Each structure stands twice: as structure tokens, then as C-alpha cells.
Amino acid sequence: MPYLAQRSGSIRGRALPGCLVLACALTLGAAAARADEPTRLRVNAFPQAKTLPLHAGIAKGIFERRGFKIELQLTENSRSQRDGLAAGTSDVVHSAVDNALAMVEIGKHDVVIVTGGDSGMNEFFVQGEVKSFADMRGRTLVVDAPDTAYALQAKKILAQNGLKDGTDYTVKPVGAGVYRFKAMVESKDNAAAILNLPFTVQAEQLGMKSLGRTIDLLGPYQAGGVFVMRGWTRDHAAVLERYIAAYVEALRWTRDPANRAENIALLMEKLKISGKEAERTYELLMDPAFGFTPDARFDLEGFNNALALRAEIEGGKPAAPERYIDLGYYERALPRVGR
């Protein structure tokens, strides 16, 4: 019998040395500990009311129970958000899905949209002295970035009222909703912006006014949603499905009237707004025609309108929606949540 076989046979025939037993136990214990460690996920979103389910999911341990350690990144603007996803410094993005379209068509990145979320909760807000859209002639419109999402909505609304970008009014990029609101507060030269919650509530209190909700002015629109790099999904499909399930659970908790007081407290804490502002913001978030879409369902009609709007304002023909979306992850995630 070869020497190695003889030696291995003799080892099997007697008890292992204590040090070897201890080493094996430590190795198995470390492996078990690693298996129990939560999945670290870098989630990027805007500092606004629509981020409430993420805050709630973290605060109430919903993500933790589903095996996640969420690193929530709050972005200043959509450009840095898109750049971060493309560079791999973020894993999952919650944002207007038109930003995903921009990543595909302008940035040439392989991005896929995997859930819906809301119709934008957007309104066209103006300074108190602006009486109509026609009064925007010669004035400044503040936007996040000039080539995506709500800036396109604003340009379309003004075009419907006979005003052309660059000729009849000026577009000024300033960043996320909080910065658009801040720009309007600091100077009346910044005459208008598309605002969402809680900034619409705060703007009203300061004498600014809404010229209408964008869904009333433009029709259904798929705004908020989740998107990721398609290459990332190939390596993390199960993680993505588990994350979507956790987010839907957090959204259900947020929309449950029994949790109203806790949600209002979270809005006050995270957005640094008053109790009155938080209460009004929460009411609007719960409005079924304006606020969160139940279970973050995807609105295909609204998405087709978003595609048509981008093509009209930016040029070209709208592509088929299948180029940008894969709802299979969402459909497989829902059974994990139950009814």
C-alpha cells in the first residue's frame, strides 16, 4: 500500500488530535457565521418624502429581517446618481426611471428597470407673482439636470403653452428637489420648478403656488422606480428579488394607516420638517391617485408616455419598452411577501 494511503488510513482509524478538532470547529464556525452575515447593499435615493419606505424599512428592521444591511446614499442630483451606479459605487437606485433611459441612450450603459413606484407626485410650482404659464416668458426655470425626467416634463408643459426652451425662458440646473426649492426661496429670479413632496407643501406656505399636477397636465407618467446595472443582476438575481420583496414589505408598512404616527415622526426626523408639514405630506403620499403606487407596481401606460415625452423633447423615436425593463425579478419577488 502506498505510503499516503497507509498514513490516511491510520489517521481515520484513531481519534483526531485536539488541536485539529479545534481548527475544524473554528473553520466550520466561521463559515456558518459568514452564511449568517447580512448582505450589504448600497442603495441610492433622493432626500425627499418618497424615500420614506427606505427609512421605515431600515428603522423597523424590515430589511434586516430579510438579510440586508442597507447603506442608504442620499444623492444631490441625478447626474451624480447615474454616475455612481455606472461606476459601481451604488448597487440599487430609486429614482425617476427616465434617468435609466438617459443612462441607456446618452451614457450607453446597460441598465434595466425592475419596479415601478409612483407617478412623480410632481407639480409645476411658480413664484406668487407668476399668474400663468405665459408669464414664464423671459424668466428662469430651475431643474435637476436639463436632459432627464422632470425637466422634460416642464419643457413639455411650457411648449404646450407656446414657450420654447432657450428662446422664451432659461433653464438653470441646480440639482435635487431640495435645491430647486431652495433656489426659489433664495431668489424670485428663479421663477418656476417641478417640485414634489415635501417641498410642494413648504412652497405653498411661503406664498408660492401650483399651476397644476404634472399627471393632470400631461397624463399618466411612470416616474419613480428601481433600476440597476444589468450585469449586476446576472450575478445577484436572488439578492435583487429578495431586496424587492423587502422594499414592497416596507412600502406596505408605510401605507398602513395604523403606522401613520410613526411615519409622520420619520418624515419630521429625516426631512427636518414641522409636524404640520409632515402630516400634510403623509396625506398626499397616501393619495391613491397621486402618491405611492401600491406594491410599487409598474405603470406600462405611464412608461410609454415617458418614452414618448423623451423622444419628443430630445429627438428620435421612442423605443419599445422591453428595451429598458425586466419585471421578472419583481414578479418572482412578490410571492415572498404574500398578500
Coordinates of N, CA, C and O in Angstrom, one line a residue, residues 180-295:
R180 N -33.9 72.8 -5.8 CA -34.8 73.6 -6.6 C -35.7 74.4 -5.7 O -35.9 75.6 -6.0
F181 N -36.2 73.9 -4.6 CA -37.0 74.6 -3.7 C -36.1 75.7 -3.0 O -36.6 76.9 -3.0
K182 N -34.9 75.4 -2.6 CA -34.0 76.4 -2.0 C -33.8 77.5 -3.0 O -33.7 78.7 -2.6
A183 N -33.5 77.2 -4.3 CA -33.3 78.2 -5.3 C -34.4 79.2 -5.4 O -34.2 80.4 -5.5
M184 N -35.7 78.7 -5.3 CA -36.8 79.5 -5.5 C -37.0 80.4 -4.2 O -37.5 81.5 -4.3
V185 N -36.7 79.8 -3.0 CA -36.8 80.6 -1.8 C -35.8 81.7 -1.8 O -36.1 82.9 -1.4
E186 N -34.6 81.5 -2.3 CA -33.5 82.4 -2.2 C -33.6 83.6 -3.2 O -33.1 84.7 -3.0
S187 N -34.3 83.3 -4.3 CA -34.4 84.4 -5.3 C -35.6 84.2 -6.2 O -35.9 83.1 -6.7
K188 N -36.4 85.3 -6.3 CA -37.6 85.2 -7.1 C -37.2 85.2 -8.6 O -38.1 85.1 -9.5
D189 N -35.9 85.5 -8.9 CA -35.5 85.3 -10.3 C -35.7 83.9 -10.8 O -35.8 83.6 -12.0
N190 N -35.6 82.9 -9.9 CA -35.9 81.5 -10.2 C -37.4 81.4 -10.1 O -38.0 81.1 -9.0
A191 N -38.0 81.5 -11.2 CA -39.5 81.7 -11.3 C -40.3 80.4 -11.1 O -41.4 80.5 -10.7
A192 N -39.7 79.3 -11.5 CA -40.5 78.0 -11.5 C -39.7 76.8 -11.4 O -38.5 76.8 -11.7
A193 N -40.3 75.7 -11.0 CA -39.7 74.4 -10.9 C -40.7 73.4 -10.8 O -41.8 73.6 -10.3
I194 N -40.4 72.2 -11.2 CA -41.2 71.0 -10.9 C -40.7 70.6 -9.5 O -39.6 70.3 -9.2
L195 N -41.7 70.6 -8.5 CA -41.4 70.2 -7.2 C -42.3 69.0 -6.8 O -43.4 68.8 -7.3
N196 N -41.8 68.2 -5.8 CA -42.6 67.1 -5.2 C -42.5 67.2 -3.7 O -42.0 68.2 -3.2
L197 N -43.0 66.2 -3.0 CA -43.1 66.3 -1.6 C -41.8 66.1 -0.9 O -40.9 65.3 -1.4
P198 N -41.6 66.8 0.2 CA -42.5 67.7 0.9 C -42.4 69.2 0.5 O -43.0 70.1 1.1
F199 N -41.6 69.4 -0.6 CA -41.3 70.8 -1.0 C -42.5 71.5 -1.5 O -42.6 72.8 -1.4
T200 N -43.5 70.8 -2.1 CA -44.7 71.5 -2.5 C -45.5 72.0 -1.3 O -46.0 73.1 -1.4
V201 N -45.5 71.3 -0.2 CA -46.2 71.7 1.0 C -45.5 72.9 1.6 O -46.2 73.9 1.9
Q202 N -44.2 72.9 1.6 CA -43.4 74.0 2.1 C -43.6 75.3 1.2 O -43.6 76.4 1.7
A203 N -43.6 75.1 -0.1 CA -43.6 76.2 -1.0 C -45.0 76.9 -0.9 O -45.0 78.1 -0.9
E204 N -46.0 76.2 -0.7 CA -47.4 76.8 -0.5 C -47.4 77.7 0.7 O -47.9 78.8 0.7
Q205 N -46.7 77.3 1.8 CA -46.7 78.1 3.0 C -45.9 79.4 2.8 O -46.1 80.3 3.6
L206 N -45.1 79.4 1.8 CA -44.3 80.6 1.6 C -44.9 81.5 0.5 O -44.2 82.5 0.1
G207 N -46.1 81.2 0.1 CA -46.7 82.0 -0.9 C -46.5 81.6 -2.4 O -47.1 82.3 -3.3
M208 N -45.8 80.6 -2.6 CA -45.7 80.1 -4.0 C -46.9 79.3 -4.3 O -47.7 79.0 -3.4
K209 N -47.1 79.0 -5.6 CA -48.4 78.3 -6.0 C -48.2 77.3 -7.1 O -47.2 77.4 -7.9
S210 N -49.1 76.4 -7.1 CA -49.0 75.3 -8.2 C -49.9 75.7 -9.3 O -51.0 76.2 -9.2
L211 N -49.3 75.5 -10.5 CA -50.1 75.7 -11.8 C -50.7 74.4 -12.2 O -51.2 74.3 -13.3
G212 N -50.5 73.3 -11.4 CA -51.1 72.1 -11.8 C -50.2 70.9 -11.5 O -49.0 71.0 -11.5
R213 N -50.8 69.7 -11.3 CA -50.1 68.5 -11.1 C -49.7 68.0 -12.5 O -50.4 68.1 -13.5
T214 N -48.5 67.5 -12.6 CA -48.0 67.1 -14.0 C -48.8 65.9 -14.6 O -49.0 65.9 -15.8
I215 N -49.4 65.1 -13.7 CA -50.2 64.0 -14.3 C -51.5 64.5 -14.9 O -52.1 63.9 -15.8
D216 N -52.0 65.7 -14.3 CA -53.2 66.3 -14.9 C -52.9 67.1 -16.1 O -53.7 67.2 -17.0
L217 N -51.6 67.6 -16.2 CA -51.2 68.4 -17.4 C -50.8 67.6 -18.5 O -50.9 67.9 -19.7
L218 N -50.2 66.4 -18.2 CA -49.5 65.6 -19.2 C -50.1 64.2 -19.4 O -49.7 63.5 -20.3
G219 N -50.9 63.7 -18.4 CA -51.4 62.4 -18.4 C -50.6 61.4 -17.6 O -49.6 61.8 -16.9
P220 N -50.9 60.1 -17.6 CA -50.2 59.1 -16.8 C -48.7 59.2 -17.1 O -48.3 59.4 -18.2
Y221 N -47.9 58.9 -16.0 CA -46.4 59.0 -16.2 C -45.8 58.1 -15.2 O -46.1 58.1 -14.0
Q222 N -44.9 57.2 -15.7 CA -44.2 56.3 -14.8 C -42.9 57.0 -14.3 O -42.0 57.2 -15.1
A223 N -42.9 57.5 -13.1 CA -41.8 58.3 -12.6 C -40.9 57.4 -11.8 O -40.0 56.8 -12.3
G224 N -41.1 57.3 -10.4 CA -40.2 56.6 -9.5 C -40.2 55.1 -9.8 O -41.2 54.5 -10.1
G225 N -39.0 54.6 -9.6 CA -38.9 53.1 -9.8 C -37.5 52.7 -9.3 O -36.7 53.5 -8.8
V226 N -37.2 51.4 -9.5 CA -35.9 50.9 -9.1 C -35.2 50.5 -10.4 O -35.8 49.8 -11.3
F227 N -33.9 50.8 -10.5 CA -33.1 50.3 -11.7 C -31.7 50.0 -11.2 O -31.2 50.5 -10.2
V228 N -31.1 49.1 -12.0 CA -29.8 48.5 -11.6 C -29.0 48.3 -12.9 O -29.6 48.3 -14.0
M229 N -27.7 48.1 -12.8 CA -26.9 47.6 -13.9 C -27.3 46.2 -14.3 O -27.4 45.4 -13.4
R230 N -27.5 46.0 -15.6 CA -27.9 44.6 -16.0 C -26.9 43.6 -15.7 O -27.2 42.4 -15.3
G231 N -25.6 43.9 -15.8 CA -24.6 43.0 -15.4 C -24.6 42.6 -14.0 O -24.3 41.4 -13.6
W232 N -24.9 43.5 -13.1 CA -25.0 43.2 -11.7 C -26.2 42.2 -11.4 O -26.0 41.3 -10.6
T233 N -27.3 42.3 -12.1 CA -28.4 41.4 -11.9 C -28.0 40.0 -12.3 O -28.5 39.0 -11.6
R234 N -27.1 39.8 -13.2 CA -26.8 38.4 -13.6 C -26.0 37.7 -12.5 O -26.2 36.5 -12.3
D235 N -25.3 38.5 -11.6 CA -24.6 37.9 -10.5 C -25.4 37.9 -9.2 O -25.0 37.3 -8.2
H236 N -26.5 38.7 -9.2 CA -27.2 39.0 -7.9 C -28.7 38.8 -8.1 O -29.4 39.6 -7.4
A237 N -29.1 38.0 -8.9 CA -30.6 37.8 -9.2 C -31.4 37.5 -7.9 O -32.4 38.2 -7.7
A238 N -30.9 36.6 -7.2 CA -31.6 36.2 -5.9 C -31.6 37.3 -4.9 O -32.6 37.6 -4.2
V239 N -30.5 38.1 -4.9 CA -30.4 39.2 -3.9 C -31.4 40.3 -4.4 O -32.1 40.9 -3.5
L240 N -31.5 40.6 -5.7 CA -32.4 41.6 -6.2 C -33.8 41.2 -5.8 O -34.6 42.1 -5.4
E241 N -34.2 40.0 -6.1 CA -35.6 39.5 -5.8 C -35.9 39.7 -4.3 O -37.0 40.1 -3.9
R242 N -34.9 39.3 -3.5 CA -35.1 39.4 -2.0 C -35.2 40.9 -1.6 O -36.0 41.3 -0.7
Y243 N -34.4 41.8 -2.3 CA -34.5 43.2 -2.0 C -35.8 43.8 -2.4 O -36.4 44.6 -1.6
I244 N -36.3 43.4 -3.5 CA -37.6 44.0 -4.0 C -38.7 43.5 -3.0 O -39.6 44.3 -2.6
A245 N -38.6 42.3 -2.6 CA -39.6 41.8 -1.6 C -39.6 42.6 -0.3 O -40.6 43.0 0.3
A246 N -38.3 42.9 0.2 CA -38.2 43.7 1.4 C -38.7 45.1 1.2 O -39.4 45.7 2.1
Y247 N -38.4 45.7 0.0 CA -38.9 47.1 -0.2 C -40.4 47.1 -0.3 O -41.1 48.0 0.3
V248 N -41.1 46.1 -0.9 CA -42.5 46.1 -1.0 C -43.1 45.9 0.4 O -44.1 46.6 0.8
E249 N -42.5 45.1 1.2 CA -42.9 45.0 2.6 C -42.8 46.3 3.4 O -43.7 46.7 4.1
A250 N -41.7 47.0 3.1 CA -41.5 48.3 3.8 C -42.6 49.4 3.3 O -43.1 50.2 4.0
L251 N -42.9 49.3 2.0 CA -43.9 50.2 1.4 C -45.2 49.9 2.0 O -46.0 50.8 2.3
R252 N -45.6 48.6 2.1 CA -46.8 48.3 2.8 C -46.9 48.8 4.2 O -48.0 49.3 4.6
W253 N -45.8 48.7 4.9 CA -45.8 49.2 6.3 C -46.1 50.7 6.3 O -46.8 51.2 7.1
T254 N -45.4 51.4 5.3 CA -45.6 52.8 5.2 C -47.0 53.2 4.9 O -47.5 54.2 5.4
R255 N -47.7 52.5 4.1 CA -49.0 52.8 3.6 C -50.1 52.3 4.6 O -51.3 52.7 4.4
D256 N -49.7 51.6 5.6 CA -50.7 51.1 6.6 C -51.1 52.2 7.5 O -50.3 52.8 8.2
P257 N -52.4 52.6 7.5 CA -52.9 53.7 8.3 C -52.6 53.5 9.8 O -52.4 54.5 10.6
A258 N -52.4 52.3 10.3 CA -52.1 52.0 11.7 C -50.7 52.6 12.0 O -50.4 52.8 13.2
N259 N -49.9 52.8 11.0 CA -48.5 53.3 11.3 C -48.3 54.8 11.0 O -47.2 55.3 10.8
R260 N -49.4 55.5 10.9 CA -49.4 56.9 10.5 C -48.5 57.7 11.4 O -47.7 58.5 10.9
A261 N -48.7 57.6 12.7 CA -47.9 58.4 13.6 C -46.4 58.2 13.5 O -45.6 59.1 13.5
E262 N -46.0 56.9 13.3 CA -44.6 56.6 13.2 C -44.0 57.1 11.9 O -42.9 57.6 11.9
N263 N -44.8 57.1 10.8 CA -44.4 57.6 9.6 C -44.2 59.1 9.6 O -43.3 59.7 9.1
I264 N -45.1 59.8 10.3 CA -45.1 61.2 10.4 C -43.8 61.6 11.2 O -43.1 62.6 10.8
A265 N -43.5 60.9 12.2 CA -42.3 61.1 13.0 C -41.1 60.9 12.2 O -40.1 61.7 12.3
L266 N -41.1 59.9 11.3 CA -39.9 59.6 10.5 C -39.7 60.8 9.5 O -38.6 61.2 9.2
L267 N -40.8 61.3 8.9 CA -40.7 62.4 8.0 C -40.2 63.6 8.7 O -39.3 64.3 8.1
M268 N -40.6 63.9 9.9 CA -40.1 65.0 10.6 C -38.6 64.9 10.9 O -37.8 65.8 10.8
E269 N -38.2 63.7 11.3 CA -36.8 63.4 11.6 C -35.9 63.5 10.4 O -34.8 64.2 10.4
K270 N -36.3 62.8 9.4 CA -35.4 62.7 8.2 C -35.4 63.9 7.3 O -34.3 64.2 6.7
L271 N -36.5 64.6 7.2 CA -36.6 65.7 6.3 C -36.5 67.1 7.0 O -36.5 68.1 6.4
K272 N -36.4 67.0 8.4 CA -36.3 68.2 9.2 C -37.5 69.2 8.9 O -37.3 70.4 8.6
I273 N -38.7 68.7 8.9 CA -39.9 69.5 8.7 C -40.8 69.5 9.9 O -40.6 68.6 10.8
S274 N -41.7 70.4 9.9 CA -42.6 70.5 11.1 C -43.6 69.4 11.1 O -43.9 68.7 10.1
G275 N -44.3 69.2 12.3 CA -45.3 68.2 12.4 C -46.5 68.5 11.4 O -47.0 67.6 10.8
K276 N -46.9 69.7 11.2 CA -47.9 70.1 10.3 C -47.5 69.8 8.9 O -48.3 69.2 8.1
E277 N -46.3 70.1 8.5 CA -45.8 69.8 7.2 C -45.8 68.3 6.9 O -46.1 67.8 5.9
A278 N -45.3 67.6 7.9 CA -45.2 66.1 7.8 C -46.6 65.5 7.7 O -46.7 64.5 6.9
E279 N -47.6 65.9 8.4 CA -48.9 65.4 8.4 C -49.5 65.6 7.0 O -50.1 64.7 6.4
R280 N -49.3 66.8 6.4 CA -49.9 67.1 5.1 C -49.1 66.2 4.0 O -49.7 65.7 3.1
T281 N -47.8 66.1 4.2 CA -47.0 65.3 3.3 C -47.4 63.9 3.3 O -47.6 63.3 2.2
Y282 N -47.7 63.3 4.5 CA -48.1 61.9 4.6 C -49.4 61.7 3.9 O -49.7 60.7 3.2
E283 N -50.4 62.7 4.1 CA -51.7 62.6 3.5 C -51.6 62.4 1.9 O -52.2 61.6 1.3
L284 N -50.7 63.3 1.4 CA -50.5 63.3 -0.1 C -49.8 62.0 -0.6 O -50.1 61.5 -1.6
L285 N -48.8 61.5 0.2 CA -48.2 60.3 -0.1 C -49.2 59.1 -0.2 O -49.0 58.2 -0.9
M286 N -50.2 59.2 0.6 CA -51.2 58.1 0.7 C -52.3 58.2 -0.3 O -53.1 57.3 -0.5
D287 N -52.4 59.4 -1.0 CA -53.4 59.6 -2.0 C -53.2 58.6 -3.2 O -52.2 58.7 -3.9
P288 N -54.2 57.7 -3.4 CA -54.0 56.7 -4.4 C -53.9 57.2 -5.8 O -53.3 56.5 -6.7
A289 N -54.4 58.4 -6.1 CA -54.3 59.0 -7.4 C -53.0 59.8 -7.6 O -52.7 60.3 -8.7
F290 N -52.2 60.0 -6.5 CA -51.1 60.9 -6.6 C -49.9 60.4 -5.9 O -48.7 60.7 -6.3
G291 N -50.0 59.6 -4.8 CA -48.9 59.2 -4.0 C -48.3 57.9 -4.4 O -48.2 57.6 -5.6
F292 N -47.9 57.1 -3.5 CA -47.2 55.8 -3.7 C -48.2 54.9 -4.5 O -49.3 54.7 -4.2
T293 N -47.6 54.2 -5.5 CA -48.3 53.1 -6.2 C -48.3 51.9 -5.3 O -47.2 51.5 -4.9
P294 N -49.4 51.3 -5.0 CA -49.4 50.1 -4.1 C -48.4 49.0 -4.6 O -48.4 48.7 -5.8
D295 N -47.6 48.5 -3.7 CA -46.7 47.4 -4.1 C -45.7 47.8 -5.1 O -45.0 46.9 -5.8

